Short mmCIF file of C-alpha atoms in Angstrom, two decimals:
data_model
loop_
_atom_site.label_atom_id
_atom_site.label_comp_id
_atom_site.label_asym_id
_atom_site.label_seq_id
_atom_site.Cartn_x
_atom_site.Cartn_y
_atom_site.Cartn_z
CA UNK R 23 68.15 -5.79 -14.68
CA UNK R 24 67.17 -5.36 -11.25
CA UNK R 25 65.26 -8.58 -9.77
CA UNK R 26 62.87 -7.93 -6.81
CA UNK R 27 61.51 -10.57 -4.18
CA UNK R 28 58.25 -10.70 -2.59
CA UNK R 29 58.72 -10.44 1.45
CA UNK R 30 57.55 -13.62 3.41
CA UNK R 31 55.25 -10.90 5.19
CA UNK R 32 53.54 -9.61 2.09
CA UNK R 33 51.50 -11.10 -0.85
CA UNK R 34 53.01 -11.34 -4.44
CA UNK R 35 49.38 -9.42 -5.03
CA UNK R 36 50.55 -6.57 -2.78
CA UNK R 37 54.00 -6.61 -3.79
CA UNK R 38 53.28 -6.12 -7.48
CA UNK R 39 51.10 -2.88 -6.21
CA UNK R 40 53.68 -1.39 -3.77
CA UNK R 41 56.38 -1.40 -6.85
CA UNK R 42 53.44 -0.01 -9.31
CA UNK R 43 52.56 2.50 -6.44
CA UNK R 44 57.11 3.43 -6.23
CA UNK R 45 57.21 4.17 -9.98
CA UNK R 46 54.52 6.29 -10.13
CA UNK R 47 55.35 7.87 -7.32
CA UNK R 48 59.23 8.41 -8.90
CA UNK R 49 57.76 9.45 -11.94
CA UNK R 50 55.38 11.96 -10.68
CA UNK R 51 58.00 13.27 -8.03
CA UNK R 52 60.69 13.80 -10.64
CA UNK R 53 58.63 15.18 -13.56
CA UNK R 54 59.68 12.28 -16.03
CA UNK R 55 56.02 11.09 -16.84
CA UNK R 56 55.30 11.19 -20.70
CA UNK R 57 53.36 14.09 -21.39
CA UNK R 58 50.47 13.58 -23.66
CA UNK R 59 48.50 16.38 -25.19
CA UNK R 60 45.50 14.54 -25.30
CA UNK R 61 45.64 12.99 -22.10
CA UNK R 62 45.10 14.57 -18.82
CA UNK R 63 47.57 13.86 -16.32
CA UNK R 64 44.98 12.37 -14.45
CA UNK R 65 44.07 9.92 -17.26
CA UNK R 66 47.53 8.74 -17.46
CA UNK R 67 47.51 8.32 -13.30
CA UNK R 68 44.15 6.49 -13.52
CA UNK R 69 45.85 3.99 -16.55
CA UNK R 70 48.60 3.34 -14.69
CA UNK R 71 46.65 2.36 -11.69
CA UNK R 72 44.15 0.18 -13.92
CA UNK R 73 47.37 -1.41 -15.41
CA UNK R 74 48.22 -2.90 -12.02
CA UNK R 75 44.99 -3.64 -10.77
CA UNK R 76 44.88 -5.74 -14.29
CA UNK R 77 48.28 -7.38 -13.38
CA UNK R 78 47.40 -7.87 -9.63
CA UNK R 79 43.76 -9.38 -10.94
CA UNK R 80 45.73 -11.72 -13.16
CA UNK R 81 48.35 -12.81 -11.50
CA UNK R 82 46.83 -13.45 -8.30
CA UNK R 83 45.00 -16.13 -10.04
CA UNK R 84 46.40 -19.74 -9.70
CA UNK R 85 45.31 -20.02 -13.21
CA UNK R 86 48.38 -17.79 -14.05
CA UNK R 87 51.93 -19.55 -13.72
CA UNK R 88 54.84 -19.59 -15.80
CA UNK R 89 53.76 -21.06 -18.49
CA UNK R 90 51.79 -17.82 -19.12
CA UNK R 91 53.46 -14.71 -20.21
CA UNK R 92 51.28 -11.74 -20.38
CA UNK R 93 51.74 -8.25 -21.69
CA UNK R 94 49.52 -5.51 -20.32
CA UNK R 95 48.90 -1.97 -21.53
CA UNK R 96 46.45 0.57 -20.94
CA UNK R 97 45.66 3.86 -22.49
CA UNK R 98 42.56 6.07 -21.62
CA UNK R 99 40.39 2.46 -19.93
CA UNK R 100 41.43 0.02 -23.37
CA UNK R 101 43.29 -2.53 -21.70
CA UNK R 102 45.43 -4.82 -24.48
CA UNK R 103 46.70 -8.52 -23.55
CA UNK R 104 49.19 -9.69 -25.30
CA UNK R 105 51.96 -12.41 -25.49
CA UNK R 106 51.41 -15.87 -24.58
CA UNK R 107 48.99 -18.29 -22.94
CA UNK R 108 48.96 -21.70 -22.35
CA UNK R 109 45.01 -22.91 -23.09
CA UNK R 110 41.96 -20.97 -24.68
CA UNK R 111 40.18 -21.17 -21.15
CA UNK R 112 43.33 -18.84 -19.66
CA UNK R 113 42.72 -16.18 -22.70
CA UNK R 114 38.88 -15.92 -22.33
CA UNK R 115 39.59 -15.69 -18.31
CA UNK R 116 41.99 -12.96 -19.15
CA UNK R 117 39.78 -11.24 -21.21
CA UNK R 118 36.90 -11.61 -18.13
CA UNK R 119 39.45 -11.11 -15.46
CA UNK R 120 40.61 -7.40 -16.83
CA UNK R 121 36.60 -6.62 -18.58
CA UNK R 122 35.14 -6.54 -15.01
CA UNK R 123 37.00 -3.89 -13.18
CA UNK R 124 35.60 -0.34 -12.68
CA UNK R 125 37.42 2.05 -15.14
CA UNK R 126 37.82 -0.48 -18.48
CA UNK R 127 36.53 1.07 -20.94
CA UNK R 128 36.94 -2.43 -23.34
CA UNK R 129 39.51 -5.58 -23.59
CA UNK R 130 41.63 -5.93 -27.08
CA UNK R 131 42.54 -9.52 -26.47
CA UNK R 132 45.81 -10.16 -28.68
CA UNK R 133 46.92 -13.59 -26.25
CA UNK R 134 48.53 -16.38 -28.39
CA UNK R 135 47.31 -19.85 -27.28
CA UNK R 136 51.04 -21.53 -27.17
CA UNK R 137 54.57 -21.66 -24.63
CA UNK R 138 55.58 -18.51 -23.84
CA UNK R 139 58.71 -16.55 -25.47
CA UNK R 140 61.52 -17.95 -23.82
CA UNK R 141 64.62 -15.56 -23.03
CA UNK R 142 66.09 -14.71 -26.98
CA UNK R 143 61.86 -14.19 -27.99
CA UNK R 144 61.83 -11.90 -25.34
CA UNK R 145 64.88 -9.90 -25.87
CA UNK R 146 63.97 -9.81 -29.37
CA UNK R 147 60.56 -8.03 -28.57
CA UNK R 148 62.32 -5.62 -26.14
CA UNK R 149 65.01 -4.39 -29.04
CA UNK R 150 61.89 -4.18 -31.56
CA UNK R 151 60.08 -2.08 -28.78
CA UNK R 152 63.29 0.29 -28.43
CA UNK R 153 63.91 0.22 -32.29
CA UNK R 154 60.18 1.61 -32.83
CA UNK R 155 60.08 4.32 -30.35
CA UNK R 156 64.00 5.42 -31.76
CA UNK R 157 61.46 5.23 -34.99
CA UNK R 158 59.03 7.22 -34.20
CA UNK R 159 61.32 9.89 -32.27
CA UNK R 160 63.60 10.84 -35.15
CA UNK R 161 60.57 9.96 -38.02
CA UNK R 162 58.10 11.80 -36.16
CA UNK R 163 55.39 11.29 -38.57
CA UNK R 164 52.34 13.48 -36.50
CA UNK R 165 53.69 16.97 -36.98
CA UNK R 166 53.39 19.09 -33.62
CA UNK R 167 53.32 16.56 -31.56
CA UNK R 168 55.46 14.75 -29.60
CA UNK R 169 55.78 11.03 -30.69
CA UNK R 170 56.48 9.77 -27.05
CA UNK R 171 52.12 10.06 -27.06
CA UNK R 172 52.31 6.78 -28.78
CA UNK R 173 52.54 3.54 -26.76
CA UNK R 174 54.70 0.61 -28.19
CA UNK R 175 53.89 -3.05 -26.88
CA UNK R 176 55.54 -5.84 -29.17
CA UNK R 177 54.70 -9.86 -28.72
CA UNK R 178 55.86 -12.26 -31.23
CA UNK R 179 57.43 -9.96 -33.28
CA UNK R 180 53.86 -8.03 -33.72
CA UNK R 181 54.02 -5.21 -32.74
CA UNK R 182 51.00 -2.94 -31.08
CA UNK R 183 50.19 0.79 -31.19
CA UNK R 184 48.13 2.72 -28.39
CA UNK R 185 47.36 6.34 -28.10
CA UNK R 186 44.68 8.75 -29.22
CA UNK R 187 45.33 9.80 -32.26
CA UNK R 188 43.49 10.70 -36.22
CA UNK R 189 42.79 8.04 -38.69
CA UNK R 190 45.33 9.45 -40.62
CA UNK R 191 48.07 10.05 -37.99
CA UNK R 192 47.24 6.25 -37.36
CA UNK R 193 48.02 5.60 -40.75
CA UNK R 194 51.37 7.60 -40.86
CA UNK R 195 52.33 6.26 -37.59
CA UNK R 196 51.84 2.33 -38.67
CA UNK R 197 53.43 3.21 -42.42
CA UNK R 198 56.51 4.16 -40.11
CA UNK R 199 56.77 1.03 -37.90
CA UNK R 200 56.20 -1.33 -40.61
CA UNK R 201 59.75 0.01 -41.71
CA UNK R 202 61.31 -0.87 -39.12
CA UNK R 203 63.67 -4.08 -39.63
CA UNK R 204 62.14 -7.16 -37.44
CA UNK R 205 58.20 -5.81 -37.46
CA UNK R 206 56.49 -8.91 -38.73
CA UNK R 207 52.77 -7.05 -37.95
CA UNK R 208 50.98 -4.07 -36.91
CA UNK R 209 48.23 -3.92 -34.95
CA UNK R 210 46.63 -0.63 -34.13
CA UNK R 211 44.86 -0.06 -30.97
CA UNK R 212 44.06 3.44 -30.97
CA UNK R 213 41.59 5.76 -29.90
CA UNK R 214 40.55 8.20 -32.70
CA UNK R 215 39.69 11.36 -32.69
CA UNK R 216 37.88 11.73 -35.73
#
């Protein structure tokens, strides 16, 4: 894990945007951004971007401590929250927070009212995460297309399904991830095409 620190010369704000801006820079330098065939590469550029605007919005809010841990994903302007918050006034601010900047197409609002996952919660969601997208790599259930399209967020054992897909290859993709040992929910997020 690496752990970065905020210079004293520069805002936690503009710290979390200078890393966001580094790792999409690396990944569009070295070619390793996912490819999505029904994405433009300027969606995906444009998500990323409203991802850590959403982060930066958040967490630049004195409202937002430790005691809140949020999960933030975005695929073609849906922004989902997830994880944990610590009162009903922090999720509806969330939900305000990330609904009123330019490019949001909506807010799925998945935040838990309760203490955040503490370190084994966490690592739990992370291996679920990895265990789904092994899942969905060698169980490809969307013929032709490349499974890496689907974005994986898990909170509380739940885990949550972005990309733009069919009603059925929504279907075929959930039926998969329910399999796999640990999933307690799924939630799908998707954009359909049909």
């Amino acid at each position: 894990m690496i752990l970065f620190h905020t210079p004293p010369s520069m805002s936690a704000g503009g710290f979390r945007r200078a890393m966001a801006c580094l790792v999409l820079a690396v990944f569009v330098i070295t070619g390793c951004a996912p490819q999505e065939q029904r994405r433009s590469v300027g969606t995906v550029i444009d998500d990323q971007t409203l991802e850590a605007k959403v982060i930066d919005v958040l967490f630049s809010r004195p409202d937002f401590d430790a005691q809140d841990h949020v999960k933030i994903e975005v695929h073609s302007g849906t922004v989902l929250l997830a994880g944990e918050t610590r009162s009903d006034a922090n999720r509806a601010l969330a939900s305000e927070l990330a609904g009123n900047l330019k490019g949001v197409r909506r807010v799925v609002n998945e935040l838990a009212v309760m203490p955040p996952a503490q370190g084994s919660g966490r690592l739990s969601n992370s291996y679920i995460t990895s265990k789904v997208n092994t899942a969905l790599t060698t169980q490809n259930p969307v013929v032709g297309v490349d499974a890496t399209r689907i974005k994986v967020l898990t909170a509380r054992r739940i885990v949550y399904l972005m990309g733009t897909v069919t009603r059925a290859e929504a279907d075929a993709v959930a039926e998969v991830v329910r399999n796999v040992g640990g999933v307690e929910k799924v939630v799908k997020v998707f954009d359909y095409t049909d």
